[in-house]
Amino acid sequence: MAAGSAWELGRLDAIGQADLVRRGEVSALELVDAAIERIEALNPRLNAVVTPLFDRARTQAAGLATSPETPFPGVPFLLKDLGAGLAGTRQTQGSVALRDQVSTSEPQLVRRYLRSGLVILGKANTPEFGNHSTTEPVLFGPTRNPWALDRTAGGSSGGSAAAVAAGMVPAAHASDGAGSIRIPASCAGLVGLKPTRGRSTWAPAGDAMSGLAVAHALTRSVRDTAALLDVIAGPAPGDPYTAPAPNRPFLDEVGVDPGRLRIAWTARPPIDVPVDPACAAAARSTSELLVELGHDVEEAAPAFDGELLIEPLVRVWAVSNQDDERQAARLLGRPVRPEELEITTWELIDYGRRFDAVDLLDALADLAGAARAIAPFFERYDAWVTPTLARPPERLGVLNQSQGGAVAYWRFDCAFNPWNPIANVTGQPAVSLPLSWTADGLPVGSLIFGRYGDEATLLRLAGQLEGARPWADRWPPISVAQGPVAASPVASPRPPAAEA
């Protein structure tokens, strides 16, 4: 490739890069080599990729057999270092306890990614067991936001977010149990869709966090989000539940007129926490843009007890951490040592030990009751707009600190992230879009909830907003738009290990 081509390729979204391969203008191996060049230049400043798999990626790209129907031939991609094992490679779940663990197989999700032609270049940083709204694990150190190096890229899919925002790769795997796709989307200026519960499969596992968690990706364009959803959508035999089947491919919805929708909006959070004026202004601005686009918009919010997002939810999360500790002990062949897990993880585990199975059922019943209280609101409205977060990207070193106990930490975290968990409780789809920035240049997302099972309308609306207020040409200071960047002293003191 000519000088600079790796950086020019990095400005294209995943569909754009795939089209070059189909037309024979670039080979899959050239796409991968270009992405490796970008990662090697940009990652030392951001600490997004913690386990590079470059040799494996080159081998995969060189042997890639594609057809005209292959959606992403040779397109570089990252897997979050949590919930996306790749046989023969390290998966730590962001934990010191699992720093040397190697996956022996792949879940159905990863197999679908591989069948689509995506080439896996590495694993992206994540907080331990996905527990924080920031990505600052003890094991690997903090992922830095390419918009401002002293700010979080969000969590728990923060490594994926920083890599995509900087243009290392056009898209990356992410997952979401209480906002972990949408939080980093807001912090890093990306598109982050949490799909409907059951839209894709966790096979061979049966479930994730009692139905709270779903998997998808972080992207720079709405069309990439839709196309990647087509790749992973669909059940596997034995799934405990599935989402309603779409009428047609999700990619076909992007660019379709959504019609005149009835949309509610609010900047008032469901719990009593302050909202930064920039975040409130972002939601208000999005609602005003929707009016300009011909929709019927009014200020409203579902009526339910927001406190149900605190203790019942943290009880479920705590039990999930108990299971994480149990699985870690099984993999290690011994009990997990105190120094091998972070203090906030131990606080969750200790909290979970207070409860029995009936207590967990009670928590799930409380969350189901909240979902039923919220559901009638979406019989009146096609969509609901809120800020994605109550504050712009927080400074590093804030959101990963113990608050003295699991419930206290969860309440502290929800003061930053009050709206996103609602969609995990109800199972609805919700998307964060990068429609606003603060006066000092930090991205601020707007969150749009859709009806259960109706990603189609949500993608039509997202595509309409992208067309009306495009963000494709907005790049952070640390990105492909600035050209090659040398390694910097702000890199993590624990650099990525060699290929595992």
PDB file of N, CA, C and O in Angstrom, residues 78-129:
ATOM      1  N   LEU A  78     -12.119  -6.486  16.869  1.00  0.00           N
ATOM      2  CA  LEU A  78     -11.618  -6.865  18.185  1.00  0.00           C
ATOM      3  C   LEU A  78     -12.715  -7.558  18.980  1.00  0.00           C
ATOM      4  O   LEU A  78     -13.894  -7.245  18.819  1.00  0.00           O
ATOM      5  N   LEU A  79     -12.313  -8.468  19.840  1.00  0.00           N
ATOM      6  CA  LEU A  79     -13.218  -9.079  20.805  1.00  0.00           C
ATOM      7  C   LEU A  79     -12.957  -8.470  22.173  1.00  0.00           C
ATOM      8  O   LEU A  79     -11.801  -8.330  22.588  1.00  0.00           O
ATOM      9  N   LYS A  80     -14.004  -8.103  22.865  1.00  0.00           N
ATOM     10  CA  LYS A  80     -13.880  -7.696  24.257  1.00  0.00           C
ATOM     11  C   LYS A  80     -13.317  -8.866  25.065  1.00  0.00           C
ATOM     12  O   LYS A  80     -13.684 -10.024  24.831  1.00  0.00           O
ATOM     13  N   ASP A  81     -12.446  -8.576  26.021  1.00  0.00           N
ATOM     14  CA  ASP A  81     -11.799  -9.611  26.814  1.00  0.00           C
ATOM     15  C   ASP A  81     -12.737 -10.143  27.898  1.00  0.00           C
ATOM     16  O   ASP A  81     -12.355 -10.338  29.040  1.00  0.00           O
ATOM     17  N   LEU A  82     -13.983 -10.364  27.514  1.00  0.00           N
ATOM     18  CA  LEU A  82     -15.022 -10.822  28.435  1.00  0.00           C
ATOM     19  C   LEU A  82     -16.167 -11.393  27.616  1.00  0.00           C
ATOM     20  O   LEU A  82     -16.721 -10.708  26.756  1.00  0.00           O
ATOM     21  N   GLY A  83     -16.494 -12.656  27.835  1.00  0.00           N
ATOM     22  CA  GLY A  83     -17.659 -13.241  27.205  1.00  0.00           C
ATOM     23  C   GLY A  83     -17.511 -13.571  25.735  1.00  0.00           C
ATOM     24  O   GLY A  83     -18.510 -13.806  25.061  1.00  0.00           O
ATOM     25  N   ALA A  84     -16.274 -13.578  25.229  1.00  0.00           N
ATOM     26  CA  ALA A  84     -16.061 -13.841  23.795  1.00  0.00           C
ATOM     27  C   ALA A  84     -14.760 -14.604  23.606  1.00  0.00           C
ATOM     28  O   ALA A  84     -13.791 -14.107  23.041  1.00  0.00           O
ATOM     29  N   GLY A  85     -14.754 -15.832  24.117  1.00  0.00           N
ATOM     30  CA  GLY A  85     -13.555 -16.651  24.010  1.00  0.00           C
ATOM     31  C   GLY A  85     -13.212 -16.989  22.568  1.00  0.00           C
ATOM     32  O   GLY A  85     -14.091 -17.115  21.711  1.00  0.00           O
ATOM     33  N   LEU A  86     -11.910 -17.127  22.308  1.00  0.00           N
ATOM     34  CA  LEU A  86     -11.404 -17.520  21.001  1.00  0.00           C
ATOM     35  C   LEU A  86     -10.397 -18.626  21.252  1.00  0.00           C
ATOM     36  O   LEU A  86      -9.386 -18.404  21.942  1.00  0.00           O
ATOM     37  N   ALA A  87     -10.655 -19.816  20.717  1.00  0.00           N
ATOM     38  CA  ALA A  87      -9.858 -20.996  21.055  1.00  0.00           C
ATOM     39  C   ALA A  87      -8.371 -20.732  20.854  1.00  0.00           C
ATOM     40  O   ALA A  87      -7.947 -20.206  19.817  1.00  0.00           O
ATOM     41  N   GLY A  88      -7.589 -21.088  21.876  1.00  0.00           N
ATOM     42  CA  GLY A  88      -6.143 -20.947  21.804  1.00  0.00           C
ATOM     43  C   GLY A  88      -5.623 -19.570  22.151  1.00  0.00           C
ATOM     44  O   GLY A  88      -4.410 -19.330  22.044  1.00  0.00           O
ATOM     45  N   THR A  89      -6.495 -18.669  22.579  1.00  0.00           N
ATOM     46  CA  THR A  89      -6.065 -17.315  22.928  1.00  0.00           C
ATOM     47  C   THR A  89      -6.488 -16.985  24.357  1.00  0.00           C
ATOM     48  O   THR A  89      -7.424 -17.560  24.899  1.00  0.00           O
ATOM     49  N   ARG A  90      -5.803 -16.003  24.925  1.00  0.00           N
ATOM     50  CA  ARG A  90      -6.053 -15.624  26.312  1.00  0.00           C
ATOM     51  C   ARG A  90      -7.375 -14.878  26.456  1.00  0.00           C
ATOM     52  O   ARG A  90      -7.712 -14.029  25.645  1.00  0.00           O
ATOM     53  N   GLN A  91      -8.111 -15.212  27.511  1.00  0.00           N
ATOM     54  CA  GLN A  91      -9.275 -14.421  27.924  1.00  0.00           C
ATOM     55  C   GLN A  91      -9.212 -14.266  29.436  1.00  0.00           C
ATOM     56  O   GLN A  91      -9.425 -15.219  30.181  1.00  0.00           O
ATOM     57  N   THR A  92      -8.977 -13.032  29.894  1.00  0.00           N
ATOM     58  CA  THR A  92      -8.747 -12.782  31.315  1.00  0.00           C
ATOM     59  C   THR A  92      -9.979 -12.287  32.054  1.00  0.00           C
ATOM     60  O   THR A  92      -9.986 -12.275  33.278  1.00  0.00           O
ATOM     61  N   GLN A  93     -10.990 -11.794  31.359  1.00  0.00           N
ATOM     62  CA  GLN A  93     -12.136 -11.126  31.957  1.00  0.00           C
ATOM     63  C   GLN A  93     -11.702  -9.936  32.813  1.00  0.00           C
ATOM     64  O   GLN A  93     -12.391  -9.539  33.747  1.00  0.00           O
ATOM     65  N   GLY A  94     -10.553  -9.374  32.472  1.00  0.00           N
ATOM     66  CA  GLY A  94     -10.042  -8.211  33.179  1.00  0.00           C
ATOM     67  C   GLY A  94      -9.551  -8.501  34.576  1.00  0.00           C
ATOM     68  O   GLY A  94      -9.348  -7.574  35.373  1.00  0.00           O
ATOM     69  N   SER A  95      -9.308  -9.760  34.913  1.00  0.00           N
ATOM     70  CA  SER A  95      -9.011 -10.149  36.287  1.00  0.00           C
ATOM     71  C   SER A  95      -7.597 -10.689  36.436  1.00  0.00           C
ATOM     72  O   SER A  95      -7.149 -11.525  35.642  1.00  0.00           O
ATOM     73  N   VAL A  96      -6.925 -10.233  37.481  1.00  0.00           N
ATOM     74  CA  VAL A  96      -5.614 -10.779  37.815  1.00  0.00           C
ATOM     75  C   VAL A  96      -5.705 -12.282  38.022  1.00  0.00           C
ATOM     76  O   VAL A  96      -4.795 -13.034  37.643  1.00  0.00           O
ATOM     77  N   ALA A  97      -6.795 -12.747  38.592  1.00  0.00           N
ATOM     78  CA  ALA A  97      -6.951 -14.175  38.860  1.00  0.00           C
ATOM     79  C   ALA A  97      -6.872 -15.008  37.584  1.00  0.00           C
ATOM     80  O   ALA A  97      -6.409 -16.154  37.606  1.00  0.00           O
ATOM     81  N   LEU A  98      -7.309 -14.441  36.467  1.00  0.00           N
ATOM     82  CA  LEU A  98      -7.396 -15.197  35.211  1.00  0.00           C
ATOM     83  C   LEU A  98      -6.390 -14.714  34.178  1.00  0.00           C
ATOM     84  O   LEU A  98      -6.574 -14.934  32.975  1.00  0.00           O
ATOM     85  N   ARG A  99      -5.306 -14.111  34.632  1.00  0.00           N
ATOM     86  CA  ARG A  99      -4.371 -13.466  33.706  1.00  0.00           C
ATOM     87  C   ARG A  99      -3.714 -14.451  32.731  1.00  0.00           C
ATOM     88  O   ARG A  99      -3.250 -14.050  31.667  1.00  0.00           O
ATOM     89  N   ASP A 100      -3.684 -15.736  33.089  1.00  0.00           N
ATOM     90  CA  ASP A 100      -3.023 -16.721  32.224  1.00  0.00           C
ATOM     91  C   ASP A 100      -3.999 -17.710  31.590  1.00  0.00           C
ATOM     92  O   ASP A 100      -3.563 -18.707  30.996  1.00  0.00           O
ATOM     93  N   GLN A 101      -5.301 -17.437  31.683  1.00  0.00           N
ATOM     94  CA  GLN A 101      -6.279 -18.399  31.175  1.00  0.00           C
ATOM     95  C   GLN A 101      -6.397 -18.328  29.653  1.00  0.00           C
ATOM     96  O   GLN A 101      -6.419 -17.245  29.061  1.00  0.00           O
ATOM     97  N   VAL A 102      -6.472 -19.479  29.023  1.00  0.00           N
ATOM     98  CA  VAL A 102      -6.575 -19.596  27.569  1.00  0.00           C
ATOM     99  C   VAL A 102      -7.873 -20.324  27.226  1.00  0.00           C
ATOM    100  O   VAL A 102      -8.171 -21.382  27.798  1.00  0.00           O
ATOM    101  N   SER A 103      -8.636 -19.755  26.314  1.00  0.00           N
ATOM    102  CA  SER A 103      -9.905 -20.369  25.901  1.00  0.00           C
ATOM    103  C   SER A 103      -9.652 -21.638  25.098  1.00  0.00           C
ATOM    104  O   SER A 103      -8.696 -21.717  24.311  1.00  0.00           O
ATOM    105  N   THR A 104     -10.525 -22.606  25.272  1.00  0.00           N
ATOM    106  CA  THR A 104     -10.418 -23.857  24.520  1.00  0.00           C
ATOM    107  C   THR A 104     -11.455 -23.963  23.414  1.00  0.00           C
ATOM    108  O   THR A 104     -11.421 -24.913  22.628  1.00  0.00           O
ATOM    109  N   SER A 105     -12.389 -23.019  23.357  1.00  0.00           N
ATOM    110  CA  SER A 105     -13.446 -23.069  22.348  1.00  0.00           C
ATOM    111  C   SER A 105     -14.014 -21.673  22.158  1.00  0.00           C
ATOM    112  O   SER A 105     -13.607 -20.721  22.840  1.00  0.00           O
ATOM    113  N   GLU A 106     -14.950 -21.555  21.220  1.00  0.00           N
ATOM    114  CA  GLU A 106     -15.617 -20.278  20.970  1.00  0.00           C
ATOM    115  C   GLU A 106     -17.115 -20.414  21.200  1.00  0.00           C
ATOM    116  O   GLU A 106     -17.711 -21.432  20.856  1.00  0.00           O
ATOM    117  N   PRO A 107     -17.751 -19.376  21.754  1.00  0.00           N
ATOM    118  CA  PRO A 107     -19.215 -19.373  21.797  1.00  0.00           C
ATOM    119  C   PRO A 107     -19.784 -19.154  20.403  1.00  0.00           C
ATOM    120  O   PRO A 107     -19.084 -18.742  19.466  1.00  0.00           O
ATOM    121  N   GLN A 108     -21.066 -19.419  20.259  1.00  0.00           N
ATOM    122  CA  GLN A 108     -21.737 -19.263  18.975  1.00  0.00           C
ATOM    123  C   GLN A 108     -21.568 -17.838  18.426  1.00  0.00           C
ATOM    124  O   GLN A 108     -21.418 -17.643  17.218  1.00  0.00           O
ATOM    125  N   LEU A 109     -21.589 -16.846  19.304  1.00  0.00           N
ATOM    126  CA  LEU A 109     -21.421 -15.464  18.879  1.00  0.00           C
ATOM    127  C   LEU A 109     -20.140 -15.279  18.092  1.00  0.00           C
ATOM    128  O   LEU A 109     -20.136 -14.687  17.000  1.00  0.00           O
ATOM    129  N   VAL A 110     -19.017 -15.768  18.607  1.00  0.00           N
ATOM    130  CA  VAL A 110     -17.729 -15.595  17.943  1.00  0.00           C
ATOM    131  C   VAL A 110     -17.696 -16.393  16.644  1.00  0.00           C
ATOM    132  O   VAL A 110     -17.137 -15.939  15.635  1.00  0.00           O
ATOM    133  N   ARG A 111     -18.300 -17.554  16.627  1.00  0.00           N
ATOM    134  CA  ARG A 111     -18.349 -18.337  15.392  1.00  0.00           C
ATOM    135  C   ARG A 111     -19.102 -17.574  14.302  1.00  0.00           C
ATOM    136  O   ARG A 111     -18.721 -17.614  13.126  1.00  0.00           O
ATOM    137  N   ARG A 112     -20.139 -16.883  14.686  1.00  0.00           N
ATOM    138  CA  ARG A 112     -20.888 -16.083  13.702  1.00  0.00           C
ATOM    139  C   ARG A 112     -20.043 -14.924  13.182  1.00  0.00           C
ATOM    140  O   ARG A 112     -20.079 -14.595  11.995  1.00  0.00           O
ATOM    141  N   TYR A 113     -19.286 -14.294  14.079  1.00  0.00           N
ATOM    142  CA  TYR A 113     -18.376 -13.245  13.623  1.00  0.00           C
ATOM    143  C   TYR A 113     -17.375 -13.802  12.606  1.00  0.00           C
ATOM    144  O   TYR A 113     -17.124 -13.192  11.552  1.00  0.00           O
ATOM    145  N   LEU A 114     -16.799 -14.940  12.912  1.00  0.00           N
ATOM    146  CA  LEU A 114     -15.798 -15.518  12.024  1.00  0.00           C
ATOM    147  C   LEU A 114     -16.408 -15.912  10.677  1.00  0.00           C
ATOM    148  O   LEU A 114     -15.795 -15.692   9.620  1.00  0.00           O
ATOM    149  N   ARG A 115     -17.619 -16.472  10.696  1.00  0.00           N
ATOM    150  CA  ARG A 115     -18.272 -16.844   9.433  1.00  0.00           C
ATOM    151  C   ARG A 115     -18.574 -15.628   8.566  1.00  0.00           C
ATOM    152  O   ARG A 115     -18.678 -15.733   7.349  1.00  0.00           O
ATOM    153  N   SER A 116     -18.730 -14.469   9.194  1.00  0.00           N
ATOM    154  CA  SER A 116     -19.038 -13.249   8.428  1.00  0.00           C
ATOM    155  C   SER A 116     -17.833 -12.671   7.719  1.00  0.00           C
ATOM    156  O   SER A 116     -17.966 -11.724   6.940  1.00  0.00           O
ATOM    157  N   GLY A 117     -16.643 -13.228   7.989  1.00  0.00           N
ATOM    158  CA  GLY A 117     -15.424 -12.726   7.364  1.00  0.00           C
ATOM    159  C   GLY A 117     -14.611 -11.794   8.239  1.00  0.00           C
ATOM    160  O   GLY A 117     -13.508 -11.393   7.859  1.00  0.00           O
ATOM    161  N   LEU A 118     -15.138 -11.420   9.404  1.00  0.00           N
ATOM    162  CA  LEU A 118     -14.377 -10.551  10.301  1.00  0.00           C
ATOM    163  C   LEU A 118     -13.089 -11.244  10.733  1.00  0.00           C
ATOM    164  O   LEU A 118     -13.067 -12.450  11.004  1.00  0.00           O
ATOM    165  N   VAL A 119     -12.022 -10.477  10.829  1.00  0.00           N
ATOM    166  CA  VAL A 119     -10.723 -11.005  11.245  1.00  0.00           C
ATOM    167  C   VAL A 119     -10.403 -10.451  12.632  1.00  0.00           C
ATOM    168  O   VAL A 119     -10.385  -9.229  12.833  1.00  0.00           O
ATOM    169  N   ILE A 120     -10.128 -11.339  13.574  1.00  0.00           N
ATOM    170  CA  ILE A 120      -9.922 -10.954  14.965  1.00  0.00           C
ATOM    171  C   ILE A 120      -8.460 -10.570  15.170  1.00  0.00           C
ATOM    172  O   ILE A 120      -7.569 -11.410  15.076  1.00  0.00           O
ATOM    173  N   LEU A 121      -8.225  -9.295  15.495  1.00  0.00           N
ATOM    174  CA  LEU A 121      -6.857  -8.801  15.688  1.00  0.00           C
ATOM    175  C   LEU A 121      -6.418  -8.802  17.139  1.00  0.00           C
ATOM    176  O   LEU A 121      -5.233  -8.600  17.421  1.00  0.00           O
ATOM    177  N   GLY A 122      -7.342  -8.981  18.070  1.00  0.00           N
ATOM    178  CA  GLY A 122      -6.925  -8.984  19.458  1.00  0.00           C
ATOM    179  C   GLY A 122      -8.099  -8.875  20.399  1.00  0.00           C
ATOM    180  O   GLY A 122      -9.264  -8.865  19.992  1.00  0.00           O
ATOM    181  N   LYS A 123      -7.762  -8.790  21.688  1.00  0.00           N
ATOM    182  CA  LYS A 123      -8.743  -8.634  22.756  1.00  0.00           C
ATOM    183  C   LYS A 123      -8.669  -7.218  23.313  1.00  0.00           C
ATOM    184  O   LYS A 123      -7.586  -6.660  23.513  1.00  0.00           O
ATOM    185  N   ALA A 124      -9.833  -6.648  23.596  1.00  0.00           N
ATOM    186  CA  ALA A 124      -9.933  -5.267  24.054  1.00  0.00           C
ATOM    187  C   ALA A 124     -10.119  -5.214  25.568  1.00  0.00           C
ATOM    188  O   ALA A 124     -10.785  -6.059  26.171  1.00  0.00           O
ATOM    189  N   ASN A 125      -9.547  -4.204  26.179  1.00  0.00           N
ATOM    190  CA  ASN A 125      -9.543  -4.037  27.627  1.00  0.00           C
ATOM    191  C   ASN A 125     -10.955  -3.931  28.197  1.00  0.00           C
ATOM    192  O   ASN A 125     -11.860  -3.369  27.562  1.00  0.00           O
ATOM    193  N   THR A 126     -11.124  -4.442  29.413  1.00  0.00           N
ATOM    194  CA  THR A 126     -12.411  -4.397  30.110  1.00  0.00           C
ATOM    195  C   THR A 126     -12.146  -4.401  31.607  1.00  0.00           C
ATOM    196  O   THR A 126     -11.131  -4.940  32.057  1.00  0.00           O
ATOM    197  N   PRO A 127     -13.022  -3.788  32.416  1.00  0.00           N
ATOM    198  CA  PRO A 127     -12.861  -3.898  33.867  1.00  0.00           C
ATOM    199  C   PRO A 127     -13.138  -5.324  34.331  1.00  0.00           C
ATOM    200  O   PRO A 127     -13.776  -6.114  33.630  1.00  0.00           O
ATOM    201  N   GLU A 128     -12.656  -5.644  35.531  1.00  0.00           N
ATOM    202  CA  GLU A 128     -12.812  -6.996  36.043  1.00  0.00           C
ATOM    203  C   GLU A 128     -14.280  -7.427  36.060  1.00  0.00           C
ATOM    204  O   GLU A 128     -15.138  -6.762  36.664  1.00  0.00           O
ATOM    205  N   PHE A 129     -14.577  -8.522  35.333  1.00  0.00           N
ATOM    206  CA  PHE A 129     -15.915  -9.108  35.233  1.00  0.00           C
ATOM    207  C   PHE A 129     -16.948  -8.100  34.730  1.00  0.00           C
ATOM    208  O   PHE A 129     -18.157  -8.286  34.919  1.00  0.00           O
TER     209      PHE A 129
END
